[in-house]
Amino acid sequence: MKNQNQSELLITGVGITSAIGQGKAAFTPALMQGQHAFRVMQRPGRQKDTSFIGAEIPSLSYPERFSKRVLRTASFSGQVAMVTLQEAWDEANLAAVDPSRIGLVIGGSNLQQRDLIQTYENYKDRAHLVRPTYGISFMDSDLCGLCTEQFGIRGFAYTVGGASASGQVAILQAIQAVQTGQVDICIAMGALMDLTYWECQALRSLGAMGTDRYADEPAMACRPFDKNRDGFIYGESCGAVVIERADFAMSRQIKPYAILSGWAVAMDGNRNPNPSYEGEVQVIRRALKQGNLSPQEIDYINPHGTGSTIGDEIEIKAIQDCQLSHAYINATKSITGHGLSAAGTVEIIATLIQMKESRLHPTRNLEDPINSSFNWVRGQSVPHDIKHALSLSMGFGGINTAICLQNAK
Protein backbone atom coordinates (compact mmCIF):
# COMPACT_ATOMS: atom_id res chain seq x y z
CA MET A 1 0.00 0.00 0.00
CA LYS A 2 1.32 3.43 -0.91
CA ASN A 3 1.99 6.00 1.81
CA GLN A 4 -1.30 7.69 2.63
CA ASN A 5 -1.92 11.34 3.39
CA GLN A 6 -3.36 11.05 6.90
CA SER A 7 -6.35 13.24 6.08
CA GLU A 8 -7.26 11.37 2.89
CA LEU A 9 -10.63 9.67 2.92
CA LEU A 10 -10.60 5.95 2.20
CA ILE A 11 -13.04 3.15 1.58
CA THR A 12 -11.95 0.35 3.89
CA GLY A 13 -14.76 -2.19 3.79
CA VAL A 14 -17.59 -3.24 1.49
CA GLY A 15 -20.65 -5.44 1.65
CA ILE A 16 -22.73 -6.55 -1.32
CA THR A 17 -25.93 -8.51 -1.82
CA SER A 18 -27.43 -8.90 -5.27
CA ALA A 19 -29.26 -11.32 -7.51
CA ILE A 20 -25.92 -12.60 -8.85
CA GLY A 21 -24.42 -13.28 -5.43
CA GLN A 22 -24.42 -12.54 -1.72
CA GLY A 23 -21.02 -11.33 -0.57
CA LYS A 24 -17.91 -10.44 -2.56
CA ALA A 25 -16.78 -14.06 -2.87
CA ALA A 26 -19.89 -14.92 -4.90
CA PHE A 27 -20.47 -11.52 -6.51
CA THR A 28 -16.97 -11.03 -7.95
CA PRO A 29 -16.72 -14.08 -10.26
CA ALA A 30 -20.34 -13.62 -11.38
CA LEU A 31 -19.61 -9.98 -12.23
CA MET A 32 -16.46 -10.81 -14.17
CA GLN A 33 -18.18 -13.61 -16.09
CA GLY A 34 -21.23 -11.51 -16.89
CA GLN A 35 -23.63 -13.91 -15.19
CA HIS A 36 -27.20 -12.74 -14.73
CA ALA A 37 -30.48 -13.65 -13.01
CA PHE A 38 -33.03 -11.96 -15.28
CA ARG A 39 -36.42 -13.61 -15.60
CA VAL A 40 -40.10 -12.89 -15.05
CA MET A 41 -40.15 -11.93 -11.38
CA GLN A 42 -41.71 -14.39 -8.94
CA ARG A 43 -41.62 -12.70 -5.54
CA PRO A 44 -45.13 -12.23 -4.02
CA GLY A 45 -46.46 -8.75 -4.65
CA ARG A 46 -44.44 -8.20 -7.84
CA GLN A 47 -47.08 -9.27 -10.35
CA LYS A 48 -50.81 -8.79 -10.82
CA ASP A 49 -51.82 -10.05 -14.27
CA THR A 50 -48.38 -8.80 -15.36
CA SER A 51 -45.02 -10.31 -16.33
CA PHE A 52 -42.40 -7.77 -15.30
CA ILE A 53 -38.82 -8.89 -15.88
CA GLY A 54 -36.23 -8.40 -13.18
CA ALA A 55 -33.41 -9.99 -11.22
CA GLU A 56 -34.32 -11.30 -7.76
CA ILE A 57 -32.05 -12.49 -4.95
CA PRO A 58 -32.52 -16.28 -4.89
CA SER A 59 -31.96 -16.73 -1.14
CA LEU A 60 -30.25 -15.13 1.85
CA SER A 61 -27.71 -16.62 4.22
CA TYR A 62 -28.09 -15.15 7.71
CA PRO A 63 -25.30 -14.82 10.29
CA GLU A 64 -26.07 -16.60 13.56
CA ARG A 65 -25.97 -13.27 15.42
CA PHE A 66 -29.38 -12.31 14.00
CA SER A 67 -32.18 -13.84 16.06
CA LYS A 68 -35.15 -15.49 14.40
CA ARG A 69 -37.42 -12.97 16.14
CA VAL A 70 -35.60 -10.04 14.55
CA LEU A 71 -35.62 -11.65 11.11
CA ARG A 72 -39.31 -12.54 11.42
CA THR A 73 -40.33 -8.95 12.15
CA ALA A 74 -37.96 -7.28 9.66
CA SER A 75 -39.00 -6.49 6.10
CA PHE A 76 -37.06 -8.02 3.23
CA SER A 77 -35.26 -4.68 2.77
CA GLY A 78 -34.31 -4.78 6.45
CA GLN A 79 -33.04 -8.36 6.30
CA VAL A 80 -30.89 -7.60 3.25
CA ALA A 81 -29.55 -4.43 4.91
CA MET A 82 -28.37 -6.39 7.96
CA VAL A 83 -26.61 -9.17 6.07
CA THR A 84 -24.95 -6.67 3.74
CA LEU A 85 -23.72 -4.53 6.62
CA GLN A 86 -22.30 -7.59 8.34
CA GLU A 87 -19.81 -8.15 5.52
CA ALA A 88 -18.61 -4.53 5.46
CA TRP A 89 -18.48 -4.43 9.27
CA ASP A 90 -16.26 -7.49 9.52
CA GLU A 91 -13.94 -6.47 6.70
CA ALA A 92 -13.24 -3.06 8.25
CA ASN A 93 -12.94 -4.58 11.76
CA LEU A 94 -15.50 -2.14 13.15
CA ALA A 95 -15.94 -4.26 16.28
CA ALA A 96 -12.65 -2.70 17.42
CA VAL A 97 -14.00 0.87 17.10
CA ASP A 98 -15.78 2.94 19.76
CA PRO A 99 -19.46 2.55 18.71
CA SER A 100 -20.17 6.18 19.61
CA ARG A 101 -17.76 7.19 16.82
CA ILE A 102 -19.51 5.20 14.08
CA GLY A 103 -22.27 6.67 11.90
CA LEU A 104 -24.65 5.15 9.36
CA VAL A 105 -26.31 6.80 6.36
CA ILE A 106 -28.89 4.72 4.49
CA GLY A 107 -29.66 5.83 0.96
CA GLY A 108 -33.23 5.42 -0.22
CA SER A 109 -36.84 6.31 0.53
CA ASN A 110 -40.09 4.35 0.22
CA LEU A 111 -37.93 1.27 0.48
CA GLN A 112 -40.41 -1.29 1.79
CA GLN A 113 -43.33 -0.95 -0.61
CA ARG A 114 -43.83 -4.68 -1.15
CA ASP A 115 -43.97 -5.34 2.57
CA LEU A 116 -46.56 -2.57 2.92
CA ILE A 117 -48.83 -3.74 0.14
CA GLN A 118 -48.74 -7.31 1.44
CA THR A 119 -49.80 -6.03 4.85
CA TYR A 120 -52.67 -4.05 3.29
CA GLU A 121 -53.86 -7.08 1.33
CA ASN A 122 -53.54 -9.50 4.26
CA TYR A 123 -55.37 -7.26 6.75
CA LYS A 124 -57.72 -5.19 4.58
CA ASP A 125 -60.81 -6.79 6.16
CA ARG A 126 -59.37 -7.09 9.69
CA ALA A 127 -57.30 -3.99 10.27
CA HIS A 128 -57.68 -4.33 14.05
CA LEU A 129 -55.51 -7.47 13.89
CA VAL A 130 -52.55 -5.83 12.13
CA ARG A 131 -49.30 -6.73 13.85
CA PRO A 132 -48.09 -4.05 16.29
CA THR A 133 -44.60 -4.00 14.73
CA TYR A 134 -46.17 -2.49 11.61
CA GLY A 135 -46.19 0.77 13.59
CA ILE A 136 -42.39 0.68 13.34
CA SER A 137 -41.67 -1.21 10.16
CA PHE A 138 -43.64 0.94 7.72
CA MET A 139 -41.06 3.72 8.17
CA ASP A 140 -37.71 3.65 6.35
CA SER A 141 -36.06 4.60 9.64
CA ASP A 142 -36.73 1.02 10.77
CA LEU A 143 -33.69 -0.01 8.72
CA CYS A 144 -31.62 2.37 10.85
CA GLY A 145 -33.12 0.86 13.99
CA LEU A 146 -32.43 -2.70 12.87
CA CYS A 147 -28.81 -1.99 11.93
CA THR A 148 -27.91 0.17 14.93
CA GLU A 149 -29.46 -2.35 17.33
CA GLN A 150 -27.76 -5.37 15.80
CA PHE A 151 -24.33 -3.73 15.42
CA GLY A 152 -24.35 -1.43 18.44
CA ILE A 153 -23.86 1.77 16.42
CA ARG A 154 -24.13 4.76 18.78
CA GLY A 155 -22.96 7.69 16.64
CA PHE A 156 -25.87 8.61 14.36
CA ALA A 157 -28.07 6.98 11.74
CA TYR A 158 -30.50 8.43 9.24
CA THR A 159 -31.90 7.87 5.76
CA VAL A 160 -31.46 10.13 2.72
CA GLY A 161 -33.52 10.04 -0.44
CA GLY A 162 -32.15 10.76 -3.89
CA ALA A 163 -34.19 8.40 -6.07
CA SER A 164 -31.77 6.37 -8.20
CA ALA A 165 -28.87 8.51 -6.97
CA SER A 166 -29.62 7.64 -3.31
CA GLY A 167 -26.67 5.26 -2.99
CA GLN A 168 -24.18 7.93 -4.00
CA VAL A 169 -25.99 10.63 -2.00
CA ALA A 170 -25.49 8.40 1.07
CA ILE A 171 -21.76 8.21 0.30
CA LEU A 172 -21.55 11.99 -0.08
CA GLN A 173 -23.26 12.45 3.29
CA ALA A 174 -20.92 9.92 4.89
CA ILE A 175 -17.90 11.76 3.47
CA GLN A 176 -19.15 15.00 4.99
CA ALA A 177 -19.72 13.37 8.38
CA VAL A 178 -16.14 12.10 8.52
CA GLN A 179 -14.66 15.33 7.13
CA THR A 180 -16.38 17.44 9.78
CA GLY A 181 -15.49 15.10 12.63
CA GLN A 182 -19.05 14.07 13.50
CA VAL A 183 -17.75 10.50 13.59
CA ASP A 184 -14.47 8.72 12.88
CA ILE A 185 -16.09 6.15 10.60
CA CYS A 186 -19.28 6.37 8.59
CA ILE A 187 -21.01 3.53 6.77
CA ALA A 188 -22.93 4.46 3.63
CA MET A 189 -25.56 2.01 2.45
CA GLY A 190 -27.63 1.90 -0.71
CA ALA A 191 -30.68 -0.01 0.53
CA LEU A 192 -32.83 -2.47 -1.37
CA MET A 193 -35.91 -0.77 -2.80
CA ASP A 194 -38.55 -3.51 -2.71
CA LEU A 195 -40.91 -2.74 -5.59
CA THR A 196 -44.47 -3.95 -6.08
CA TYR A 197 -46.49 -4.26 -9.27
CA TRP A 198 -47.78 -0.72 -8.60
CA GLU A 199 -44.32 0.87 -8.90
CA CYS A 200 -43.36 -1.39 -11.79
CA GLN A 201 -46.45 -0.39 -13.73
CA ALA A 202 -46.00 3.32 -12.99
CA LEU A 203 -42.31 3.24 -13.96
CA ARG A 204 -43.19 1.47 -17.19
CA SER A 205 -45.94 4.00 -17.93
CA LEU A 206 -43.38 6.78 -17.41
CA GLY A 207 -41.27 5.19 -20.13
CA ALA A 208 -38.47 4.39 -17.69
CA MET A 209 -38.87 0.64 -17.10
CA GLY A 210 -38.67 -1.79 -20.01
CA THR A 211 -41.76 -2.96 -21.87
CA ASP A 212 -42.81 -6.51 -22.79
CA ARG A 213 -40.62 -6.35 -25.91
CA TYR A 214 -38.30 -9.03 -24.50
CA ALA A 215 -40.96 -10.96 -22.57
CA ASP A 216 -39.94 -14.22 -24.28
CA GLU A 217 -36.21 -13.51 -23.89
CA PRO A 218 -35.64 -12.08 -20.39
CA ALA A 219 -31.87 -12.45 -20.72
CA MET A 220 -31.93 -9.96 -23.62
CA ALA A 221 -34.02 -7.27 -21.90
CA CYS A 222 -31.32 -5.37 -19.99
CA ARG A 223 -29.09 -3.63 -22.57
CA PRO A 224 -27.62 -0.28 -21.51
CA PHE A 225 -26.13 1.83 -24.32
CA ASP A 226 -27.31 -0.57 -27.02
CA LYS A 227 -29.38 0.80 -29.89
CA ASN A 228 -32.06 -1.79 -29.11
CA ARG A 229 -32.41 -0.85 -25.43
CA ASP A 230 -35.95 -0.71 -24.10
CA GLY A 231 -35.76 0.89 -20.65
CA PHE A 232 -34.25 -0.22 -17.36
CA ILE A 233 -34.70 -3.66 -15.83
CA TYR A 234 -35.06 -3.86 -12.06
CA GLY A 235 -32.56 -5.82 -9.98
CA GLU A 236 -32.71 -6.45 -6.23
CA SER A 237 -29.50 -5.31 -4.58
CA CYS A 238 -27.93 -3.62 -1.57
CA GLY A 239 -24.43 -2.28 -0.99
CA ALA A 240 -22.52 -0.86 1.96
CA VAL A 241 -19.15 0.91 2.09
CA VAL A 242 -17.08 2.01 5.10
CA ILE A 243 -15.52 5.49 4.89
CA GLU A 244 -12.79 6.82 7.19
CA ARG A 245 -9.62 8.92 7.26
CA ALA A 246 -6.31 7.30 6.37
CA ASP A 247 -4.81 7.83 9.83
CA PHE A 248 -7.70 6.05 11.51
CA ALA A 249 -7.48 3.11 9.09
CA MET A 250 -3.71 2.86 9.59
CA SER A 251 -4.17 2.69 13.37
CA ARG A 252 -6.12 -0.57 12.84
CA GLN A 253 -3.82 -1.75 10.02
CA ILE A 254 -6.72 -1.81 7.57
CA LYS A 255 -5.79 -1.99 3.90
CA PRO A 256 -8.04 0.34 1.89
CA TYR A 257 -9.77 -0.32 -1.40
CA ALA A 258 -9.42 3.20 -2.76
CA ILE A 259 -9.00 6.88 -2.00
CA LEU A 260 -12.04 9.11 -2.42
CA SER A 261 -10.42 11.82 -4.52
CA GLY A 262 -13.32 13.92 -5.82
CA TRP A 263 -17.08 14.16 -5.57
CA ALA A 264 -19.96 16.44 -6.44
CA VAL A 265 -23.72 16.81 -6.59
CA ALA A 266 -25.64 19.08 -8.97
CA MET A 267 -29.35 19.72 -9.37
CA ASP A 268 -31.23 20.35 -12.59
CA GLY A 269 -34.05 22.33 -10.98
CA ASN A 270 -36.46 19.82 -12.52
CA ARG A 271 -39.07 17.68 -10.76
CA ASN A 272 -39.58 15.35 -13.70
CA PRO A 273 -37.77 12.10 -14.61
CA ASN A 274 -36.12 13.40 -17.77
CA PRO A 275 -32.31 13.72 -17.56
CA SER A 276 -30.37 16.93 -18.13
CA TYR A 277 -27.28 17.21 -20.29
CA GLU A 278 -26.28 20.44 -18.54
CA GLY A 279 -26.67 18.89 -15.08
CA GLU A 280 -24.58 15.86 -15.98
CA VAL A 281 -21.80 17.92 -17.54
CA GLN A 282 -21.78 20.19 -14.50
CA VAL A 283 -21.50 17.36 -11.97
CA ILE A 284 -18.69 15.64 -13.90
CA ARG A 285 -16.69 18.85 -14.14
CA ARG A 286 -17.24 19.68 -10.47
CA ALA A 287 -16.06 16.24 -9.34
CA LEU A 288 -12.93 16.42 -11.48
CA LYS A 289 -12.14 19.92 -10.26
CA GLN A 290 -12.69 18.98 -6.62
CA GLY A 291 -10.33 16.04 -7.09
CA ASN A 292 -7.75 18.16 -8.96
CA LEU A 293 -8.02 15.72 -11.87
CA SER A 294 -7.82 16.32 -15.60
CA PRO A 295 -10.17 14.39 -17.88
CA GLN A 296 -7.16 12.56 -19.34
CA GLU A 297 -6.32 11.08 -15.92
CA ILE A 298 -9.62 9.19 -15.74
CA ASP A 299 -9.00 5.76 -17.22
CA TYR A 300 -12.27 4.03 -16.28
CA ILE A 301 -15.90 5.16 -16.05
CA ASN A 302 -18.74 3.33 -14.34
CA PRO A 303 -21.74 5.22 -15.75
CA HIS A 304 -25.35 5.44 -14.61
CA GLY A 305 -26.18 3.44 -17.75
CA THR A 306 -29.73 2.22 -17.16
CA GLY A 307 -30.85 1.31 -20.67
CA SER A 308 -33.15 4.33 -20.82
CA THR A 309 -33.97 5.36 -24.38
CA ILE A 310 -33.28 9.03 -23.61
CA GLY A 311 -30.98 8.82 -20.59
CA ASP A 312 -28.24 6.75 -22.19
CA GLU A 313 -27.95 9.14 -25.15
CA ILE A 314 -27.63 12.19 -22.90
CA GLU A 315 -25.13 10.52 -20.58
CA ILE A 316 -22.88 9.49 -23.46
CA LYS A 317 -22.98 13.01 -24.89
CA ALA A 318 -22.09 14.49 -21.48
CA ILE A 319 -19.17 12.08 -21.06
CA GLN A 320 -17.92 12.83 -24.56
CA ASP A 321 -18.19 16.59 -24.16
CA CYS A 322 -16.27 16.36 -20.87
CA GLN A 323 -13.40 14.85 -22.92
CA LEU A 324 -13.70 11.42 -21.29
CA SER A 325 -14.47 9.19 -24.28
CA HIS A 326 -10.95 7.72 -24.14
CA ALA A 327 -11.64 5.96 -20.82
CA TYR A 328 -12.77 2.35 -20.58
CA ILE A 329 -16.51 2.17 -19.94
CA ASN A 330 -18.88 -0.66 -19.04
CA ALA A 331 -22.36 -0.90 -17.52
CA THR A 332 -22.78 -2.78 -14.24
CA LYS A 333 -26.58 -2.65 -14.53
CA SER A 334 -26.37 -4.88 -17.61
CA ILE A 335 -25.42 -7.66 -15.17
CA THR A 336 -27.11 -6.75 -11.89
CA GLY A 337 -30.15 -4.86 -13.13
CA HIS A 338 -31.10 -1.43 -11.79
CA GLY A 339 -31.14 -1.42 -8.00
CA LEU A 340 -32.66 2.09 -7.90
CA SER A 341 -31.81 3.36 -4.38
CA ALA A 342 -28.97 0.81 -4.13
CA ALA A 343 -27.49 1.39 -7.59
CA GLY A 344 -24.97 4.11 -6.77
CA THR A 345 -23.40 2.17 -3.91
CA VAL A 346 -23.45 -1.17 -5.74
CA GLU A 347 -21.68 0.42 -8.72
CA ILE A 348 -19.02 1.99 -6.50
CA ILE A 349 -18.43 -1.51 -5.10
CA ALA A 350 -18.25 -2.95 -8.61
CA THR A 351 -15.64 -0.30 -9.41
CA LEU A 352 -13.63 -1.15 -6.29
CA ILE A 353 -13.72 -4.86 -7.12
CA GLN A 354 -12.46 -4.14 -10.64
CA MET A 355 -9.65 -2.04 -9.15
CA LYS A 356 -8.68 -4.89 -6.86
CA GLU A 357 -8.88 -7.51 -9.61
CA SER A 358 -7.14 -5.32 -12.25
CA ARG A 359 -9.88 -6.46 -14.58
CA LEU A 360 -13.02 -4.90 -16.08
CA HIS A 361 -16.30 -6.76 -16.25
CA PRO A 362 -18.19 -7.17 -19.54
CA THR A 363 -21.32 -5.30 -20.60
CA ARG A 364 -24.09 -7.73 -21.41
CA ASN A 365 -26.16 -7.28 -24.58
CA LEU A 366 -24.02 -4.43 -25.91
CA GLU A 367 -24.33 -5.63 -29.48
CA ASP A 368 -24.76 -2.32 -31.30
CA PRO A 369 -23.51 0.62 -29.17
CA ILE A 370 -25.22 3.98 -29.59
CA ASN A 371 -21.76 5.48 -30.04
CA SER A 372 -19.15 3.08 -31.39
CA SER A 373 -16.27 5.52 -30.84
CA PHE A 374 -16.20 4.90 -27.08
CA ASN A 375 -13.75 2.53 -25.40
CA TRP A 376 -16.44 -0.02 -24.51
CA VAL A 377 -15.91 -3.23 -22.56
CA ARG A 378 -18.38 -5.44 -24.39
CA GLY A 379 -18.90 -9.20 -24.32
CA GLN A 380 -15.78 -10.27 -22.41
CA SER A 381 -13.91 -8.99 -19.39
CA VAL A 382 -10.59 -7.29 -20.13
CA PRO A 383 -7.45 -6.76 -18.03
CA HIS A 384 -6.91 -3.18 -16.91
CA ASP A 385 -5.14 -1.63 -13.93
CA ILE A 386 -7.45 1.23 -12.96
CA LYS A 387 -5.67 4.32 -11.62
CA HIS A 388 -8.49 6.88 -11.52
CA ALA A 389 -12.16 5.95 -11.88
CA LEU A 390 -15.30 8.05 -12.25
CA SER A 391 -18.70 6.73 -11.14
CA LEU A 392 -21.96 8.50 -12.05
CA SER A 393 -25.51 8.34 -10.66
CA MET A 394 -28.63 10.27 -11.62
CA GLY A 395 -32.05 10.32 -10.02
CA PHE A 396 -35.57 11.54 -10.74
CA GLY A 397 -36.08 15.11 -9.59
CA GLY A 398 -32.95 16.43 -11.28
CA ILE A 399 -30.32 14.85 -9.02
CA ASN A 400 -26.83 14.26 -10.49
CA THR A 401 -23.89 12.86 -8.53
CA ALA A 402 -20.31 11.91 -9.39
CA ILE A 403 -17.51 10.30 -7.39
CA CYS A 404 -13.85 9.91 -8.35
CA LEU A 405 -11.80 7.04 -6.90
CA GLN A 406 -8.03 6.67 -6.87
CA ASN A 407 -6.45 3.25 -6.66
CA ALA A 408 -4.82 2.81 -3.22
CA LYS A 409 -2.34 0.12 -4.30
GROMACS .gro file of N, CA and C in nm, residues 3 39 76 78-79 88 114 122 133 138 171 173 195 208 211 222 252 262 281 315 327 339 372:
model
   69
    3ASN      N    1   0.210   0.513   0.065
    3ASN     CA    2   0.199   0.600   0.181
    3ASN      C    3   0.077   0.690   0.166
   39ARG      N    4  -3.528  -1.275  -1.525
   39ARG     CA    5  -3.642  -1.361  -1.560
   39ARG      C    6  -3.770  -1.287  -1.523
   76PHE      N    7  -3.812  -0.747   0.407
   76PHE     CA    8  -3.706  -0.802   0.323
   76PHE      C    9  -3.593  -0.700   0.306
   78GLY      N   10  -3.504  -0.479   0.520
   78GLY     CA   11  -3.431  -0.478   0.645
   78GLY      C   12  -3.339  -0.597   0.660
   79GLN      N   13  -3.386  -0.715   0.622
   79GLN     CA   14  -3.304  -0.836   0.630
   79GLN      C   15  -3.180  -0.823   0.541
   88ALA      N   16  -1.943  -0.574   0.540
   88ALA     CA   17  -1.861  -0.453   0.546
   88ALA      C   18  -1.806  -0.432   0.687
  114ARG      N   19  -4.322  -0.335  -0.100
  114ARG     CA   20  -4.383  -0.468  -0.115
  114ARG      C   21  -4.432  -0.520   0.019
  122ASN      N   22  -5.329  -0.846   0.326
  122ASN     CA   23  -5.354  -0.950   0.426
  122ASN      C   24  -5.452  -0.906   0.535
  133THR      N   25  -4.589  -0.443   1.528
  133THR     CA   26  -4.460  -0.400   1.473
  133THR      C   27  -4.475  -0.323   1.343
  138PHE      N   28  -4.323   0.026   0.895
  138PHE     CA   29  -4.364   0.094   0.772
  138PHE      C   30  -4.276   0.214   0.741
  171ILE      N   31  -2.322   0.814   0.021
  171ILE     CA   32  -2.176   0.821   0.030
  171ILE      C   33  -2.131   0.966   0.050
  173GLN      N   34  -2.294   1.206   0.192
  173GLN     CA   35  -2.326   1.245   0.329
  173GLN      C   36  -2.228   1.182   0.428
  195LEU      N   37  -3.979  -0.319  -0.477
  195LEU     CA   38  -4.091  -0.274  -0.559
  195LEU      C   39  -4.208  -0.372  -0.558
  208ALA      N   40  -3.978   0.466  -1.830
  208ALA     CA   41  -3.847   0.439  -1.769
  208ALA      C   42  -3.815   0.291  -1.767
  211THR      N   43  -4.044  -0.246  -2.148
  211THR     CA   44  -4.176  -0.296  -2.187
  211THR      C   45  -4.173  -0.449  -2.195
  222CYS      N   46  -3.213  -0.642  -2.060
  222CYS     CA   47  -3.132  -0.537  -1.999
  222CYS      C   48  -3.013  -0.507  -2.090
  252ARG      N   49  -0.559   0.080   1.272
  252ARG     CA   50  -0.612  -0.057   1.284
  252ARG      C   51  -0.550  -0.150   1.180
  262GLY      N   52  -1.248   1.282  -0.538
  262GLY     CA   53  -1.332   1.392  -0.582
  262GLY      C   54  -1.478   1.352  -0.584
  281VAL      N   55  -2.309   1.730  -1.724
  281VAL     CA   56  -2.180   1.792  -1.754
  281VAL      C   57  -2.129   1.867  -1.631
  315GLU      N   58  -2.631   1.081  -2.139
  315GLU     CA   59  -2.513   1.052  -2.058
  315GLU      C   60  -2.389   1.036  -2.145
  327ALA      N   61  -1.168   0.687  -2.197
  327ALA     CA   62  -1.164   0.596  -2.082
  327ALA      C   63  -1.243   0.468  -2.111
  339GLY      N   64  -3.076  -0.133  -0.940
  339GLY     CA   65  -3.114  -0.142  -0.800
  339GLY      C   66  -3.179  -0.016  -0.746
  372SER      N   67  -2.019   0.411  -3.125
  372SER     CA   68  -1.915   0.308  -3.139
  372SER      C   69  -1.775   0.362  -3.116
   0.00000   0.00000   0.00000
